[in-house]
């Protein structure tokens, strides 16, 4: 269980949602007006099953990473309308009867069941990420907060994973997006879910504290331009880290070295002008952080290196050459391998382009494009009624939903890759290893295939048992989720994951569920009349 | 002053930030590492001036609305690092000296001055939205939270205003974006700032409560599909709103009317099949909300009306005809004017297209594209050092910043429209009505124009005086900001505001500031060497 941000909370030891603004009022008004209409009709306790799923993978890709589950569980574990919230609702719905508000104030989620795919899993369209069962009026109240907690979380985790895939495993990926995120907790969520999706660290201090994510940062252009020259530096002494040695005038040391480098045969011509305020800023920063110095070198064009996306490949290669030349010229072992970080408006495309050009960048700092999911700013998870009082329900217009409370499995092939996800009716037997099974496209009758799975995983586990006797799945730590996510990505067949023309992963239903969908569909759909 | 979400707060009666997660730790680590380097160099109290501004209007337009100021003022009014926050920082920066953390825990914003353009104003690139002055180490700590509070707020307010401009003043605009927003407070901020930018209401109950925004909502598809048929309705009685009359069987009344409509001569052929679960749901909803009934009519294709963006113009026109025919046939005065709401993946473009086709929609419910600013998911406000210890500073690489602490004015022409914004040095005299003034493009020497202003407005006011003697501007209510915003938009020359090829609004500097920028530029920029 991750650390509690807001105290232990009330629900079975599950902490409250990370953001204290996530309350039962964080929902659409129509959830409350519907709850009233259900209550008025005496239907509010009808047992309903809803699926939370999406219809299309984001970013033109063929996979998605599921994020946001822990926050959903925290939300329902602590779901309770306060008296002041009820007072507000009374004022917002003045025509509703008193009995309804008494009912509302009695609601909690003790009779709600939540089944979900583990957070950090690779997931696909149409397969429910979560199945939520309980009294229809209560489940409707959960719709908006659940979607709000899952949509962006899954989107930005997927975006981070895509950046990791293109950057490769050896690079350091730093999330620098707080200032450009969609509001403060857009920034905080981004830091959390980018880490989950494979980033190494964030610049966001609050996220570091809340989630235990590594934090990174050095200095900005303003720091550089705040210095006028070397006279700004008052205290010039620098002690070695074990205290055994002390340099009385680090500024002179820097100046001497600068002269030596300029004179060195192999480096002649590389160095021209030095901007003195820049030199003062770097020297001052080195005095403050002698063990973790990293200079931002493009405040003035005077610096020979400019970390900009346009020239980044070339500049990183030149910088590397220069570092290596210093190592050789002066015998500083390791100097050639000094870190080169790049951080200017980077995204999947620019990293891909850098890879193709060849570069010497060790670490990428990525902000705007990553955290705002600039290439596609929203994921369209929906929350659909699939069963009420054991009666299957279907929504036909536009996108047809798959009716019934279902079970979902991932079937693996001989080479260890996942082959297909299959949804079955709740009471159908689970697919068996080594047994041939017909997998059908849910809506297209000509698309079907036999599969003999070598390994079968049931996808959804019980994260909130309600009044059922299912054991409750523990919520793993962020590092466990991150490792799991990296592991899942490694297990996928590479052609599903590639950036260009990825192969769609197959999602199917059992023959029995297929027949039932189509029986229901014909039953509900009207026969048109051409005029 | 808007209602306090989180108690009165500490700072001169200014409430805390709306989102309790907005704390001094909600910043980039490098602000703290720089603060340490300043402190180590003895520079932390150097008096710095920073400009917060953006470089390019969003959405291909030529204007922006400034949002987020109140939250920035709430933030600094209550800025104080707690002991546990200091403890966390010590662990994150283990090599820093104790004295630094003592300094950090002593910091507040009592010696910070904030000048800003009023929230809800129409603003333009390069002109500072905010000028922040104070000890350099403190101001750096404010950079990331200020950007985080202003960037998305201004972006989504601008997006809302653009939707209002295209929809026209007579339409009802409803923000329905919570479920697709970038996280919970992405949703809450969206509701607030969309209202500020000209929307009429939100579906978001929490935002309604926090900010006093009107909330709206009816029911979803799930409500419709939760009904099996008319037998689901147990209590069939309906009393008139004054209690004088009572209908014992509203269900039969509905059925009778359905039969009468089907038989009516002028309507014959309009009505074909009725889906009984849909009818049951609508009837039930009408029983619950007899005074505010609004049916969602596209759960089953069977319904004659389908509120989808593709057919929306046509369907709204057909619906209107049908409503009018009912009014005529049965003499129900006003039935023809019944509300038609549309709400499927709408955005600026689709509303514009609907206008061109002709439609009968009264209200638009807009979600994803509005709140995630799908067309452009980030605004690039920056925070640049322009002066330190009264010395002007300039950043040259890439985008040149405009140095010096400045004053900014908007000059109005004969027809009452704003003509140009002009920035001057702090001590230059203000532009005078009726006096000819040279306005220069800050960087392009050939772009300049004489202006004789008929009216002059100083743009930035003092919202946080610090130790200065300036009077403090009050923070207006959300409704005042909204009216001001609508007023500003009305005052702009229409060609700046149009969607297609808008004319850029001019932003200039005084002749004196121009000369100074270019003196400083030549002084700092290196002379290259071609090889």
PDB file of C-alpha atoms in Angstrom, chain B residues 255-506:
ATOM      1  CA  UNK B 255     -49.572   6.690 -23.701  1.00  0.00           C
ATOM      2  CA  UNK B 256     -52.767   8.482 -24.625  1.00  0.00           C
ATOM      3  CA  UNK B 257     -50.852  11.479 -25.864  1.00  0.00           C
ATOM      4  CA  UNK B 258     -48.526   9.268 -27.864  1.00  0.00           C
ATOM      5  CA  UNK B 259     -51.550   7.763 -29.589  1.00  0.00           C
ATOM      6  CA  UNK B 260     -53.048  11.215 -30.246  1.00  0.00           C
ATOM      7  CA  UNK B 261     -49.784  12.489 -31.749  1.00  0.00           C
ATOM      8  CA  UNK B 262     -49.466   9.414 -33.954  1.00  0.00           C
ATOM      9  CA  UNK B 263     -53.004   9.960 -35.233  1.00  0.00           C
ATOM     10  CA  UNK B 264     -52.776  13.726 -35.722  1.00  0.00           C
ATOM     11  CA  UNK B 265     -53.137  14.583 -39.390  1.00  0.00           C
ATOM     12  CA  UNK B 266     -50.271  17.041 -39.612  1.00  0.00           C
ATOM     13  CA  UNK B 267     -47.878  14.674 -37.836  1.00  0.00           C
ATOM     14  CA  UNK B 268     -48.772  11.435 -39.565  1.00  0.00           C
ATOM     15  CA  UNK B 269     -45.709   9.526 -40.702  1.00  0.00           C
ATOM     16  CA  UNK B 270     -43.357  11.470 -38.395  1.00  0.00           C
ATOM     17  CA  UNK B 271     -43.687   8.926 -35.646  1.00  0.00           C
ATOM     18  CA  UNK B 272     -42.960   5.289 -36.209  1.00  0.00           C
ATOM     19  CA  UNK B 273     -41.725   3.028 -33.490  1.00  0.00           C
ATOM     20  CA  UNK B 274     -41.360   3.791 -29.810  1.00  0.00           C
ATOM     21  CA  UNK B 275     -38.757   1.927 -27.799  1.00  0.00           C
ATOM     22  CA  UNK B 276     -40.582   1.037 -24.606  1.00  0.00           C
ATOM     23  CA  UNK B 277     -37.624   1.110 -22.252  1.00  0.00           C
ATOM     24  CA  UNK B 278     -36.790   4.558 -23.570  1.00  0.00           C
ATOM     25  CA  UNK B 279     -40.384   5.666 -23.077  1.00  0.00           C
ATOM     26  CA  UNK B 280     -40.333   4.269 -19.545  1.00  0.00           C
ATOM     27  CA  UNK B 281     -37.114   6.094 -18.746  1.00  0.00           C
ATOM     28  CA  UNK B 282     -38.367   9.428 -20.081  1.00  0.00           C
ATOM     29  CA  UNK B 283     -41.699   9.037 -18.300  1.00  0.00           C
ATOM     30  CA  UNK B 284     -39.932   8.181 -15.091  1.00  0.00           C
ATOM     31  CA  UNK B 285     -37.579  11.123 -15.409  1.00  0.00           C
ATOM     32  CA  UNK B 286     -40.513  13.426 -16.088  1.00  0.00           C
ATOM     33  CA  UNK B 287     -42.173  12.165 -12.920  1.00  0.00           C
ATOM     34  CA  UNK B 288     -39.028  13.004 -10.959  1.00  0.00           C
ATOM     35  CA  UNK B 289     -38.433  16.405 -12.577  1.00  0.00           C
ATOM     36  CA  UNK B 290     -41.801  17.630 -13.880  1.00  0.00           C
ATOM     37  CA  UNK B 291     -40.511  21.238 -14.044  1.00  0.00           C
ATOM     38  CA  UNK B 292     -37.166  20.648 -15.708  1.00  0.00           C
ATOM     39  CA  UNK B 293     -37.613  17.719 -18.063  1.00  0.00           C
ATOM     40  CA  UNK B 294     -35.025  17.286 -20.802  1.00  0.00           C
ATOM     41  CA  UNK B 295     -34.739  13.902 -22.489  1.00  0.00           C
ATOM     42  CA  UNK B 296     -31.606  12.424 -23.984  1.00  0.00           C
ATOM     43  CA  UNK B 297     -33.020  10.954 -27.146  1.00  0.00           C
ATOM     44  CA  UNK B 298     -30.307   8.963 -28.831  1.00  0.00           C
ATOM     45  CA  UNK B 299     -29.767   5.878 -26.690  1.00  0.00           C
ATOM     46  CA  UNK B 300     -31.608   3.756 -29.273  1.00  0.00           C
ATOM     47  CA  UNK B 301     -31.586   4.576 -32.940  1.00  0.00           C
ATOM     48  CA  UNK B 302     -35.320   4.038 -32.737  1.00  0.00           C
ATOM     49  CA  UNK B 303     -35.719   7.577 -31.484  1.00  0.00           C
ATOM     50  CA  UNK B 304     -36.423   9.847 -34.424  1.00  0.00           C
ATOM     51  CA  UNK B 305     -33.856  12.379 -33.225  1.00  0.00           C
ATOM     52  CA  UNK B 306     -30.200  11.628 -32.810  1.00  0.00           C
ATOM     53  CA  UNK B 307     -28.039  14.337 -31.337  1.00  0.00           C
ATOM     54  CA  UNK B 308     -24.817  13.664 -33.221  1.00  0.00           C
ATOM     55  CA  UNK B 309     -22.482  16.228 -34.707  1.00  0.00           C
ATOM     56  CA  UNK B 310     -22.799  14.826 -38.235  1.00  0.00           C
ATOM     57  CA  UNK B 311     -26.539  15.264 -38.600  1.00  0.00           C
ATOM     58  CA  UNK B 312     -26.970  17.860 -35.929  1.00  0.00           C
ATOM     59  CA  UNK B 313     -27.963  20.773 -38.150  1.00  0.00           C
ATOM     60  CA  UNK B 314     -30.553  18.701 -40.009  1.00  0.00           C
ATOM     61  CA  UNK B 315     -31.888  16.918 -36.943  1.00  0.00           C
ATOM     62  CA  UNK B 316     -32.244  20.103 -34.935  1.00  0.00           C
ATOM     63  CA  UNK B 317     -34.213  21.668 -37.798  1.00  0.00           C
ATOM     64  CA  UNK B 318     -36.465  18.585 -38.064  1.00  0.00           C
ATOM     65  CA  UNK B 319     -36.983  18.552 -34.322  1.00  0.00           C
ATOM     66  CA  UNK B 320     -37.939  22.198 -34.354  1.00  0.00           C
ATOM     67  CA  UNK B 321     -40.485  21.532 -37.136  1.00  0.00           C
ATOM     68  CA  UNK B 322     -41.954  18.688 -35.093  1.00  0.00           C
ATOM     69  CA  UNK B 323     -42.184  20.829 -31.945  1.00  0.00           C
ATOM     70  CA  UNK B 324     -43.902  23.569 -33.939  1.00  0.00           C
ATOM     71  CA  UNK B 325     -46.322  21.110 -35.509  1.00  0.00           C
ATOM     72  CA  UNK B 326     -47.297  19.876 -32.031  1.00  0.00           C
ATOM     73  CA  UNK B 327     -47.809  23.473 -30.927  1.00  0.00           C
ATOM     74  CA  UNK B 328     -50.090  24.130 -33.892  1.00  0.00           C
ATOM     75  CA  UNK B 329     -51.967  20.836 -33.830  1.00  0.00           C
ATOM     76  CA  UNK B 330     -52.780  20.888 -30.139  1.00  0.00           C
ATOM     77  CA  UNK B 331     -52.498  24.586 -29.351  1.00  0.00           C
ATOM     78  CA  UNK B 332     -49.707  24.207 -26.753  1.00  0.00           C
ATOM     79  CA  UNK B 333     -48.362  27.749 -26.687  1.00  0.00           C
ATOM     80  CA  UNK B 334     -44.547  27.753 -26.549  1.00  0.00           C
ATOM     81  CA  UNK B 335     -44.083  24.061 -27.390  1.00  0.00           C
ATOM     82  CA  UNK B 336     -42.423  25.066 -30.655  1.00  0.00           C
ATOM     83  CA  UNK B 337     -39.715  26.896 -28.740  1.00  0.00           C
ATOM     84  CA  UNK B 338     -38.735  23.950 -26.549  1.00  0.00           C
ATOM     85  CA  UNK B 339     -35.055  23.675 -25.838  1.00  0.00           C
ATOM     86  CA  UNK B 340     -32.855  21.677 -28.176  1.00  0.00           C
ATOM     87  CA  UNK B 341     -29.478  20.838 -26.656  1.00  0.00           C
ATOM     88  CA  UNK B 342     -26.621  19.240 -28.570  1.00  0.00           C
ATOM     89  CA  UNK B 343     -23.651  17.623 -26.906  1.00  0.00           C
ATOM     90  CA  UNK B 344     -21.557  15.235 -28.963  1.00  0.00           C
ATOM     91  CA  UNK B 345     -17.839  15.966 -29.378  1.00  0.00           C
ATOM     92  CA  UNK B 346     -18.467  19.610 -30.184  1.00  0.00           C
ATOM     93  CA  UNK B 347     -15.778  22.221 -30.650  1.00  0.00           C
ATOM     94  CA  UNK B 348     -15.202  25.599 -32.284  1.00  0.00           C
ATOM     95  CA  UNK B 349     -15.038  24.071 -35.770  1.00  0.00           C
ATOM     96  CA  UNK B 350     -18.203  22.011 -35.479  1.00  0.00           C
ATOM     97  CA  UNK B 351     -20.190  24.951 -34.093  1.00  0.00           C
ATOM     98  CA  UNK B 352     -18.885  27.102 -36.918  1.00  0.00           C
ATOM     99  CA  UNK B 353     -19.928  24.413 -39.417  1.00  0.00           C
ATOM    100  CA  UNK B 354     -23.390  24.175 -37.837  1.00  0.00           C
ATOM    101  CA  UNK B 355     -23.798  27.937 -38.120  1.00  0.00           C
ATOM    102  CA  UNK B 356     -22.997  27.728 -41.806  1.00  0.00           C
ATOM    103  CA  UNK B 357     -25.466  24.881 -42.379  1.00  0.00           C
ATOM    104  CA  UNK B 358     -28.229  26.493 -40.317  1.00  0.00           C
ATOM    105  CA  UNK B 359     -29.465  24.806 -37.153  1.00  0.00           C
ATOM    106  CA  UNK B 360     -32.058  25.075 -34.395  1.00  0.00           C
ATOM    107  CA  UNK B 361     -29.855  24.233 -31.425  1.00  0.00           C
ATOM    108  CA  UNK B 362     -30.415  26.411 -28.349  1.00  0.00           C
ATOM    109  CA  UNK B 363     -27.683  25.059 -26.130  1.00  0.00           C
ATOM    110  CA  UNK B 364     -24.339  23.390 -26.680  1.00  0.00           C
ATOM    111  CA  UNK B 365     -22.839  21.002 -24.141  1.00  0.00           C
ATOM    112  CA  UNK B 366     -19.093  20.942 -24.734  1.00  0.00           C
ATOM    113  CA  UNK B 367     -16.577  18.664 -23.072  1.00  0.00           C
ATOM    114  CA  UNK B 368     -13.330  17.107 -24.238  1.00  0.00           C
ATOM    115  CA  UNK B 369     -12.237  19.654 -26.838  1.00  0.00           C
ATOM    116  CA  UNK B 370     -12.978  22.537 -24.522  1.00  0.00           C
ATOM    117  CA  UNK B 371     -11.414  21.426 -21.255  1.00  0.00           C
ATOM    118  CA  UNK B 372      -8.343  19.630 -22.589  1.00  0.00           C
ATOM    119  CA  UNK B 373      -7.767  22.427 -25.130  1.00  0.00           C
ATOM    120  CA  UNK B 374      -7.411  19.626 -27.639  1.00  0.00           C
ATOM    121  CA  UNK B 375      -6.454  21.966 -30.485  1.00  0.00           C
ATOM    122  CA  UNK B 376      -3.459  23.157 -28.461  1.00  0.00           C
ATOM    123  CA  UNK B 377      -2.952  21.567 -25.084  1.00  0.00           C
ATOM    124  CA  UNK B 378      -0.482  24.044 -23.552  1.00  0.00           C
ATOM    125  CA  UNK B 379       0.222  27.742 -23.336  1.00  0.00           C
ATOM    126  CA  UNK B 380       3.876  28.633 -23.116  1.00  0.00           C
ATOM    127  CA  UNK B 381       4.045  31.358 -20.479  1.00  0.00           C
ATOM    128  CA  UNK B 382       7.598  32.003 -19.325  1.00  0.00           C
ATOM    129  CA  UNK B 383       9.111  33.782 -16.338  1.00  0.00           C
ATOM    130  CA  UNK B 384      12.189  35.798 -17.190  1.00  0.00           C
ATOM    131  CA  UNK B 385      14.649  37.820 -15.163  1.00  0.00           C
ATOM    132  CA  UNK B 386      14.624  41.390 -16.513  1.00  0.00           C
ATOM    133  CA  UNK B 387      16.460  43.286 -13.781  1.00  0.00           C
ATOM    134  CA  UNK B 388      18.612  42.528 -10.753  1.00  0.00           C
ATOM    135  CA  UNK B 389      19.812  45.126  -8.255  1.00  0.00           C
ATOM    136  CA  UNK B 390      18.523  47.781 -10.685  1.00  0.00           C
ATOM    137  CA  UNK B 391      20.733  46.322 -13.457  1.00  0.00           C
ATOM    138  CA  UNK B 392      18.718  45.354 -16.573  1.00  0.00           C
ATOM    139  CA  UNK B 393      19.215  41.764 -17.760  1.00  0.00           C
ATOM    140  CA  UNK B 394      18.516  40.198 -21.133  1.00  0.00           C
ATOM    141  CA  UNK B 395      18.411  36.584 -22.306  1.00  0.00           C
ATOM    142  CA  UNK B 396      19.591  36.384 -25.883  1.00  0.00           C
ATOM    143  CA  UNK B 397      19.457  32.814 -27.071  1.00  0.00           C
ATOM    144  CA  UNK B 398      16.424  31.748 -29.069  1.00  0.00           C
ATOM    145  CA  UNK B 399      13.764  34.210 -27.867  1.00  0.00           C
ATOM    146  CA  UNK B 400      15.115  37.517 -26.705  1.00  0.00           C
ATOM    147  CA  UNK B 401      13.478  38.816 -23.530  1.00  0.00           C
ATOM    148  CA  UNK B 402      12.728  42.525 -23.067  1.00  0.00           C
ATOM    149  CA  UNK B 403      14.928  43.831 -20.242  1.00  0.00           C
ATOM    150  CA  UNK B 404      14.147  46.320 -17.427  1.00  0.00           C
ATOM    151  CA  UNK B 405      11.289  46.833 -15.030  1.00  0.00           C
ATOM    152  CA  UNK B 406       8.625  48.232 -17.315  1.00  0.00           C
ATOM    153  CA  UNK B 407       5.297  50.010 -17.431  1.00  0.00           C
ATOM    154  CA  UNK B 408       2.706  48.902 -19.970  1.00  0.00           C
ATOM    155  CA  UNK B 409      -0.145  50.866 -21.539  1.00  0.00           C
ATOM    156  CA  UNK B 410      -2.984  50.181 -23.934  1.00  0.00           C
ATOM    157  CA  UNK B 411      -3.635  52.995 -26.386  1.00  0.00           C
ATOM    158  CA  UNK B 412      -7.135  53.450 -27.829  1.00  0.00           C
ATOM    159  CA  UNK B 413      -8.028  55.073 -31.159  1.00  0.00           C
ATOM    160  CA  UNK B 414     -10.836  57.367 -32.323  1.00  0.00           C
ATOM    161  CA  UNK B 415     -13.322  54.569 -32.824  1.00  0.00           C
ATOM    162  CA  UNK B 416     -12.851  53.351 -29.289  1.00  0.00           C
ATOM    163  CA  UNK B 417     -10.880  50.229 -30.224  1.00  0.00           C
ATOM    164  CA  UNK B 418      -7.529  49.414 -28.632  1.00  0.00           C
ATOM    165  CA  UNK B 419      -4.825  50.197 -31.200  1.00  0.00           C
ATOM    166  CA  UNK B 420      -1.563  49.076 -29.681  1.00  0.00           C
ATOM    167  CA  UNK B 421       0.050  48.072 -26.370  1.00  0.00           C
ATOM    168  CA  UNK B 422       3.255  49.885 -25.506  1.00  0.00           C
ATOM    169  CA  UNK B 423       5.964  49.035 -22.964  1.00  0.00           C
ATOM    170  CA  UNK B 424       8.174  51.778 -21.546  1.00  0.00           C
ATOM    171  CA  UNK B 425      10.954  51.981 -19.006  1.00  0.00           C
ATOM    172  CA  UNK B 426       9.755  52.375 -15.430  1.00  0.00           C
ATOM    173  CA  UNK B 427      10.650  56.048 -15.178  1.00  0.00           C
ATOM    174  CA  UNK B 428       9.449  57.249 -18.581  1.00  0.00           C
ATOM    175  CA  UNK B 429       6.398  59.547 -18.587  1.00  0.00           C
ATOM    176  CA  UNK B 430       3.067  57.867 -19.369  1.00  0.00           C
ATOM    177  CA  UNK B 431       1.631  58.286 -22.877  1.00  0.00           C
ATOM    178  CA  UNK B 432      -0.793  61.234 -22.984  1.00  0.00           C
ATOM    179  CA  UNK B 433      -4.168  61.485 -24.669  1.00  0.00           C
ATOM    180  CA  UNK B 434      -3.914  63.555 -27.850  1.00  0.00           C
ATOM    181  CA  UNK B 435      -0.094  63.517 -27.921  1.00  0.00           C
ATOM    182  CA  UNK B 436       1.761  61.894 -30.812  1.00  0.00           C
ATOM    183  CA  UNK B 437       3.904  58.964 -29.708  1.00  0.00           C
ATOM    184  CA  UNK B 438       6.326  56.699 -31.585  1.00  0.00           C
ATOM    185  CA  UNK B 439       5.578  52.989 -31.055  1.00  0.00           C
ATOM    186  CA  UNK B 440       8.356  50.642 -32.163  1.00  0.00           C
ATOM    187  CA  UNK B 441       8.417  46.914 -32.725  1.00  0.00           C
ATOM    188  CA  UNK B 442      10.795  45.666 -30.003  1.00  0.00           C
ATOM    189  CA  UNK B 443      13.124  43.808 -32.382  1.00  0.00           C
ATOM    190  CA  UNK B 444      12.363  44.839 -35.970  1.00  0.00           C
ATOM    191  CA  UNK B 445      13.787  48.293 -36.694  1.00  0.00           C
ATOM    192  CA  UNK B 446      11.628  48.888 -39.763  1.00  0.00           C
ATOM    193  CA  UNK B 447       8.336  48.359 -37.934  1.00  0.00           C
ATOM    194  CA  UNK B 448       7.244  51.547 -36.181  1.00  0.00           C
ATOM    195  CA  UNK B 449       4.232  53.845 -36.185  1.00  0.00           C
ATOM    196  CA  UNK B 450       3.118  57.140 -34.714  1.00  0.00           C
ATOM    197  CA  UNK B 451      -0.026  56.982 -32.600  1.00  0.00           C
ATOM    198  CA  UNK B 452      -2.173  59.770 -31.152  1.00  0.00           C
ATOM    199  CA  UNK B 453      -4.116  57.956 -28.423  1.00  0.00           C
ATOM    200  CA  UNK B 454      -7.677  59.060 -27.632  1.00  0.00           C
ATOM    201  CA  UNK B 455      -7.600  57.104 -24.396  1.00  0.00           C
ATOM    202  CA  UNK B 456      -4.785  55.492 -22.398  1.00  0.00           C
ATOM    203  CA  UNK B 457      -5.025  52.645 -19.881  1.00  0.00           C
ATOM    204  CA  UNK B 458      -2.156  51.512 -17.711  1.00  0.00           C
ATOM    205  CA  UNK B 459      -2.321  47.737 -17.911  1.00  0.00           C
ATOM    206  CA  UNK B 460      -0.672  46.467 -14.719  1.00  0.00           C
ATOM    207  CA  UNK B 461      -2.010  47.228 -11.254  1.00  0.00           C
ATOM    208  CA  UNK B 462      -0.562  46.403  -7.862  1.00  0.00           C
ATOM    209  CA  UNK B 463      -2.087  43.180  -6.477  1.00  0.00           C
ATOM    210  CA  UNK B 464       0.519  42.582  -3.786  1.00  0.00           C
ATOM    211  CA  UNK B 465       2.391  45.667  -2.572  1.00  0.00           C
ATOM    212  CA  UNK B 466       5.026  43.971  -0.423  1.00  0.00           C
ATOM    213  CA  UNK B 467       6.913  46.690   1.419  1.00  0.00           C
ATOM    214  CA  UNK B 468       6.010  49.340  -1.159  1.00  0.00           C
ATOM    215  CA  UNK B 469       3.374  51.966  -0.436  1.00  0.00           C
ATOM    216  CA  UNK B 470       1.167  51.074  -3.407  1.00  0.00           C
ATOM    217  CA  UNK B 471      -2.486  50.458  -2.553  1.00  0.00           C
ATOM    218  CA  UNK B 472      -3.529  46.834  -3.063  1.00  0.00           C
ATOM    219  CA  UNK B 473      -6.033  46.072  -5.826  1.00  0.00           C
ATOM    220  CA  UNK B 474      -9.008  44.028  -4.532  1.00  0.00           C
ATOM    221  CA  UNK B 475      -9.642  40.589  -6.030  1.00  0.00           C
ATOM    222  CA  UNK B 476     -13.012  40.725  -7.802  1.00  0.00           C
ATOM    223  CA  UNK B 477     -15.666  37.982  -7.733  1.00  0.00           C
ATOM    224  CA  UNK B 478     -15.843  35.424 -10.531  1.00  0.00           C
ATOM    225  CA  UNK B 479     -18.950  37.108 -11.918  1.00  0.00           C
ATOM    226  CA  UNK B 480     -17.203  40.476 -12.027  1.00  0.00           C
ATOM    227  CA  UNK B 481     -14.260  38.914 -13.861  1.00  0.00           C
ATOM    228  CA  UNK B 482     -16.623  37.198 -16.289  1.00  0.00           C
ATOM    229  CA  UNK B 483     -18.468  40.455 -17.083  1.00  0.00           C
ATOM    230  CA  UNK B 484     -15.195  42.294 -17.487  1.00  0.00           C
ATOM    231  CA  UNK B 485     -13.959  39.613 -19.863  1.00  0.00           C
ATOM    232  CA  UNK B 486     -17.141  39.821 -21.964  1.00  0.00           C
ATOM    233  CA  UNK B 487     -16.789  43.614 -21.975  1.00  0.00           C
ATOM    234  CA  UNK B 488     -13.163  43.503 -23.119  1.00  0.00           C
ATOM    235  CA  UNK B 489     -14.019  41.096 -25.927  1.00  0.00           C
ATOM    236  CA  UNK B 490     -16.786  43.428 -27.104  1.00  0.00           C
ATOM    237  CA  UNK B 491     -14.377  46.346 -27.235  1.00  0.00           C
ATOM    238  CA  UNK B 492     -11.859  44.652 -29.543  1.00  0.00           C
ATOM    239  CA  UNK B 493     -11.782  45.471 -33.243  1.00  0.00           C
ATOM    240  CA  UNK B 494     -13.515  42.499 -34.894  1.00  0.00           C
ATOM    241  CA  UNK B 495     -10.727  41.651 -37.322  1.00  0.00           C
ATOM    242  CA  UNK B 496      -8.417  40.794 -34.384  1.00  0.00           C
ATOM    243  CA  UNK B 497     -11.003  38.325 -33.112  1.00  0.00           C
ATOM    244  CA  UNK B 498     -12.191  36.505 -36.233  1.00  0.00           C
ATOM    245  CA  UNK B 499     -11.403  32.815 -36.626  1.00  0.00           C
ATOM    246  CA  UNK B 500      -9.986  32.993 -40.143  1.00  0.00           C
ATOM    247  CA  UNK B 501      -6.807  34.997 -40.706  1.00  0.00           C
ATOM    248  CA  UNK B 502      -7.212  37.379 -37.787  1.00  0.00           C
ATOM    249  CA  UNK B 503      -5.156  40.589 -37.872  1.00  0.00           C
ATOM    250  CA  UNK B 504      -2.344  40.560 -35.292  1.00  0.00           C
ATOM    251  CA  UNK B 505      -2.771  43.183 -32.583  1.00  0.00           C
ATOM    252  CA  UNK B 506       0.324  45.379 -32.308  1.00  0.00           C
TER     253      UNK B 506
END
